[in-house]
Coordinates of N, CA and C in Angstrom, one line a residue:
Q1 N 121.2 108.8 87.8 CA 120.5 110.2 87.9 C 118.9 109.8 87.6
L2 N 118.3 110.2 88.4 CA 116.8 110.1 88.5 C 116.0 111.7 88.6
Q3 N 115.0 111.5 87.8 CA 114.3 112.7 87.9 C 113.1 112.2 88.5
F4 N 112.1 113.2 89.2 CA 111.1 113.0 89.9 C 109.9 113.9 89.7
V5 N 108.7 113.5 89.9 CA 107.1 114.1 89.8 C 106.9 113.8 91.1
E6 N 106.6 114.9 91.8 CA 105.6 114.6 92.7 C 104.1 115.0 92.8
S7 N 103.1 114.6 93.3 CA 101.9 115.0 93.4 C 101.1 114.2 94.6
G8 N 99.8 114.5 94.5 CA 99.1 114.1 95.3 C 99.0 114.8 96.6
G9 N 99.3 116.2 96.9 CA 99.1 117.3 97.6 C 97.8 118.0 97.8
G10 N 97.6 119.1 98.6 CA 96.3 119.6 98.8 C 96.2 120.3 99.9
L11 N 94.9 120.7 100.1 CA 94.5 121.3 101.2 C 93.8 120.6 101.9
V12 N 94.0 120.0 103.4 CA 93.2 119.0 104.3 C 93.0 119.5 105.2
Q13 N 91.7 119.2 106.2 CA 91.7 119.4 107.5 C 92.5 118.9 108.5
P14 N 92.9 119.4 109.5 CA 93.3 118.6 110.5 C 93.0 117.4 110.9
G15 N 93.8 116.3 111.2 CA 93.2 115.0 111.5 C 93.1 114.2 110.2
G16 N 93.1 114.3 108.9 CA 93.2 114.2 107.7 C 94.2 113.7 107.1
S17 N 94.0 112.7 105.9 CA 95.0 112.1 105.6 C 95.2 112.3 103.9
L18 N 96.4 112.2 103.4 CA 96.7 112.3 102.1 C 97.6 111.1 101.7
R19 N 97.7 110.7 100.5 CA 98.7 110.0 99.9 C 99.7 110.8 98.9
L20 N 100.8 111.0 99.0 CA 101.6 111.7 97.9 C 102.1 110.4 97.0
S21 N 102.4 110.9 95.6 CA 103.1 109.9 94.9 C 104.2 110.8 94.2
C22 N 105.4 109.7 94.2 CA 106.8 110.3 93.7 C 106.9 109.4 92.3
I23 N 107.1 109.8 91.1 CA 107.1 108.9 90.3 C 108.4 109.4 89.5
A24 N 109.3 108.2 89.4 CA 110.7 108.4 89.1 C 110.6 108.0 87.8
S25 N 111.7 108.9 86.7 CA 112.1 108.5 85.3 C 113.6 108.5 85.4
G26 N 114.1 107.9 84.0 CA 115.8 108.1 84.0 C 116.3 106.6 84.2
S27 N 115.8 106.0 85.1 CA 116.2 105.0 85.4 C 115.5 104.0 86.0
P28 N 115.9 102.7 86.4 CA 115.0 101.6 87.0 C 115.0 102.2 88.5
L29 N 113.8 102.1 88.8 CA 113.7 102.6 90.5 C 114.4 101.7 91.3
D30 N 114.1 100.3 91.1 CA 114.8 99.1 91.9 C 115.8 99.1 92.7
D31 N 117.0 99.8 92.0 CA 118.4 99.9 92.7 C 118.6 101.1 93.3
Y32 N 117.6 101.9 93.7 CA 117.7 103.2 94.4 C 116.8 103.1 95.8
A33 N 117.3 103.7 97.0 CA 116.7 104.3 98.2 C 116.2 105.6 97.8
I34 N 115.0 105.9 98.1 CA 114.4 107.3 97.9 C 113.9 108.0 99.3
G35 N 114.3 109.3 99.6 CA 113.3 109.8 100.6 C 112.6 110.8 100.6
W36 N 112.0 111.0 101.1 CA 110.9 112.2 101.4 C 111.3 113.3 102.2
F37 N 111.1 114.4 101.7 CA 111.5 115.6 102.6 C 110.3 116.5 102.2
R38 N 110.3 117.7 103.5 CA 109.6 118.7 103.0 C 110.1 120.1 103.6
Q39 N 109.7 121.1 103.2 CA 110.3 122.3 103.5 C 109.1 123.4 103.5
A40 N 109.0 123.9 105.0 CA 107.9 125.0 105.2 C 108.3 126.4 104.6
P41 N 107.7 127.5 104.4 CA 108.1 128.5 104.3 C 109.3 129.2 105.3
G42 N 110.3 129.7 105.2 CA 111.4 130.3 105.7 C 112.2 128.9 106.6
K43 N 111.9 127.9 106.4 CA 112.8 126.8 107.2 C 113.5 126.2 106.3
E44 N 114.4 125.6 106.6 CA 115.2 124.3 106.1 C 114.6 123.3 105.6
R45 N 115.1 122.5 104.7 CA 114.6 121.5 104.2 C 114.8 120.2 105.1
E46 N 114.2 119.4 105.5 CA 114.1 118.5 106.5 C 113.7 117.2 105.8
G47 N 114.4 116.1 106.1 CA 114.3 114.6 105.9 C 113.3 114.1 106.6
I48 N 112.2 113.4 106.2 CA 111.3 112.8 106.8 C 111.4 111.3 106.9
I49 N 111.5 110.8 105.9 CA 111.6 109.2 105.9 C 112.3 108.8 104.4
C50 N 112.9 107.2 104.5 CA 113.7 106.9 103.4 C 113.0 105.2 103.4
I51 N 113.1 105.0 102.3 CA 112.8 103.6 101.8 C 114.1 102.8 100.9
A52 N 114.7 101.9 101.5 CA 115.5 101.1 100.9 C 115.3 100.6 99.5
N53 N 116.1 99.8 98.8 CA 115.9 99.1 97.7 C 115.0 97.9 98.0
N54 N 115.4 97.4 99.3 CA 114.6 96.3 99.8 C 113.3 96.5 100.3
G55 N 112.9 97.7 100.3 CA 111.4 97.8 101.0 C 111.6 98.4 102.3
R56 N 112.7 98.4 103.0 CA 112.6 98.8 104.3 C 112.7 100.4 104.6
S57 N 112.2 100.5 105.6 CA 112.1 102.2 105.6 C 112.7 102.6 106.8
T58 N 113.5 103.9 106.9 CA 114.1 104.6 107.8 C 113.7 105.8 108.3
N59 N 113.2 106.1 109.2 CA 112.6 107.5 109.9 C 113.5 108.4 110.1
Y60 N 113.3 109.7 109.9 CA 114.2 110.7 110.3 C 113.4 111.6 111.2
A61 N 112.3 111.9 110.9 CA 111.4 113.0 111.9 C 110.4 112.1 112.8
A62 N 110.9 112.7 113.9 CA 110.1 112.2 114.9 C 108.7 112.7 115.0
S63 N 108.4 113.9 114.6 CA 107.2 114.3 114.4 C 106.3 113.4 113.9
V64 N 106.7 112.8 112.7 CA 106.0 112.2 111.7 C 105.7 110.6 112.3
K65 N 106.7 110.1 113.2 CA 106.7 108.7 113.3 C 105.2 108.1 114.0
G66 N 105.1 106.9 113.0 CA 103.8 106.6 113.2 C 102.5 107.3 112.8
R67 N 102.4 108.1 112.1 CA 101.6 109.1 111.5 C 102.0 108.6 109.8
F68 N 103.2 108.7 109.5 CA 103.4 108.8 108.1 C 104.5 107.3 107.8
T69 N 103.9 106.9 106.2 CA 104.2 105.6 106.1 C 104.7 105.5 104.5
I70 N 105.8 105.0 104.1 CA 106.4 105.0 103.0 C 106.7 103.6 102.4
S71 N 106.2 103.3 100.7 CA 106.3 102.4 100.2 C 106.8 102.6 98.9
R72 N 107.1 101.4 98.3 CA 107.3 101.8 96.9 C 106.6 100.5 95.9
D73 N 106.4 101.0 94.6 CA 106.1 100.0 93.7 C 107.0 100.0 92.4
N74 N 108.0 99.2 92.4 CA 109.1 99.3 91.6 C 108.7 99.1 90.2
A75 N 107.4 98.3 89.6 CA 107.1 98.2 88.5 C 106.5 99.5 88.3
K76 N 106.0 100.5 88.9 CA 105.3 101.6 88.5 C 106.2 102.6 88.7
N77 N 107.7 102.6 88.9 CA 108.3 103.6 89.3 C 108.1 104.6 90.2
T78 N 107.5 104.1 91.3 CA 107.0 105.3 92.4 C 106.9 104.9 93.8
V79 N 107.3 105.7 94.4 CA 107.4 106.0 96.1 C 106.0 106.5 96.4
Y80 N 105.7 106.0 97.4 CA 104.5 106.7 97.9 C 104.6 107.1 99.6
L81 N 103.8 108.1 100.0 CA 104.1 108.9 101.4 C 102.6 108.8 101.9
Q82 N 102.2 108.0 102.5 CA 101.0 107.8 103.1 C 100.8 108.8 104.3
M83 N 100.1 109.6 104.7 CA 100.1 110.6 105.5 C 98.8 110.5 106.6
R84 N 98.7 110.3 107.8 CA 97.4 110.1 108.6 C 97.8 111.2 109.5
S85 N 96.6 111.4 110.4 CA 96.6 112.4 111.4 C 97.3 113.8 111.4
L86 N 97.0 114.2 110.1 CA 97.7 115.5 109.5 C 97.5 117.0 110.7
K87 N 98.6 117.6 110.7 CA 98.7 118.5 111.8 C 98.9 120.1 111.0
P88 N 98.3 121.0 111.5 CA 99.1 122.1 110.8 C 100.3 122.4 110.3
E89 N 101.4 121.8 111.2 CA 102.6 121.9 111.6 C 103.4 121.0 110.4
D90 N 102.4 120.0 109.9 CA 102.8 119.2 108.3 C 102.6 120.1 107.1
T91 N 102.2 121.3 107.2 CA 102.1 122.2 106.2 C 103.4 122.5 105.6
A92 N 103.6 122.1 104.3 CA 105.3 122.1 103.9 C 105.1 121.8 101.9
V93 N 106.0 122.1 101.4 CA 106.5 121.5 100.5 C 106.8 120.4 100.5
Y94 N 106.6 118.9 99.6 CA 107.0 117.6 100.0 C 107.6 117.2 98.5
S95 N 108.8 116.9 98.9 CA 109.6 116.3 97.6 C 110.3 115.2 97.9
C96 N 110.8 114.3 97.3 CA 111.6 113.0 97.0 C 112.7 113.5 96.3
A97 N 113.9 112.4 96.7 CA 115.1 112.3 96.3 C 115.6 111.1 96.2
E98 N 116.8 111.2 95.4 CA 117.5 109.6 95.5 C 118.9 109.6 96.4
Q99 N 118.8 108.7 97.0 CA 120.2 108.5 98.0 C 121.3 108.5 96.9
R100 N 122.5 108.8 97.2 CA 123.8 109.3 96.1 C 124.6 107.9 96.4
Y101 N 124.7 107.4 97.3 CA 126.1 106.9 97.7 C 125.7 105.6 98.0
G102 N 124.4 105.0 98.2 CA 124.0 103.8 98.8 C 122.6 103.6 98.5
S103 N 122.3 102.7 98.9 CA 120.8 102.0 98.4 C 120.2 101.4 99.5
S104 N 120.5 101.8 100.8 CA 119.9 101.0 101.9 C 119.5 102.1 102.9
C105 N 119.3 103.4 102.6 CA 118.9 104.4 103.4 C 119.8 104.9 104.5
P106 N 120.6 105.9 104.7 CA 121.5 106.5 105.4 C 120.8 106.7 106.9
H107 N 121.7 106.5 107.9 CA 121.0 106.9 109.3 C 120.8 108.4 109.5
Q108 N 121.5 109.4 108.5 CA 120.8 110.8 108.6 C 120.6 111.1 107.4
P109 N 119.6 111.9 107.3 CA 119.1 112.7 106.0 C 120.1 113.1 105.0
L110 N 121.3 112.4 105.1 CA 122.0 113.1 104.0 C 122.6 112.7 102.6
N111 N 123.0 113.4 101.7 CA 123.6 112.5 100.6 C 122.5 112.4 99.5
F112 N 121.6 112.8 99.7 CA 120.5 113.0 98.7 C 120.4 113.9 97.6
A113 N 119.8 113.9 96.1 CA 120.1 114.4 95.3 C 119.0 114.3 94.5
S114 N 118.6 115.4 93.6 CA 117.8 115.2 92.5 C 116.0 115.3 92.9
W115 N 115.9 116.1 93.8 CA 114.8 116.8 94.1 C 113.6 116.8 92.9
G116 N 112.6 116.5 93.2 CA 111.5 117.2 92.0 C 111.0 118.3 92.5
Q117 N 110.1 119.0 91.9 CA 109.7 120.3 92.2 C 108.7 120.1 93.5
G118 N 108.0 119.4 93.8 CA 107.4 119.1 95.2 C 106.0 119.4 94.7
T119 N 105.6 118.7 95.8 CA 103.6 118.9 96.0 C 103.7 119.7 97.3
Q120 N 102.6 120.8 97.1 CA 102.3 121.4 98.2 C 101.2 120.5 99.2
V121 N 101.3 120.9 100.4 CA 100.6 120.3 101.6 C 100.3 121.2 102.3
T122 N 98.8 121.6 102.3 CA 98.5 122.5 103.3 C 97.5 121.9 104.3
V123 N 97.4 122.0 105.5 CA 96.6 121.1 106.8 C 96.1 122.4 107.5
S124 N 94.7 123.0 107.3 CA 94.2 123.9 107.8 C 92.6 123.8 107.7
S125 N 92.0 124.2 109.0 CA 90.8 124.4 108.7 C 89.9 125.4 108.2

């Protein structure tokens, strides 16, 4: 069971960039796959992208493919989400979670647990 604290959100203009951080605690991160999710007001939480314990990524959201990149630094117990070319529709609360039943990322964004409180990303002019 991991606990997460997300940070790095804020207000950015369309076309801008942000890097979010997900700091894990409670257990070493290197044996876990970690996913980034987002939830906009009135909408369901959606999976964005996952990084396996070996560093390989799996994309879930076609709308962010090519714009968002996930990475990890196990020594710092941190997973990052680099976001580029941000659009107003990217506005949401972004959070991270651990894969429950594996460490190589599922084909679909299912069976994740222990989300943090999230960090707000607002893309607006």
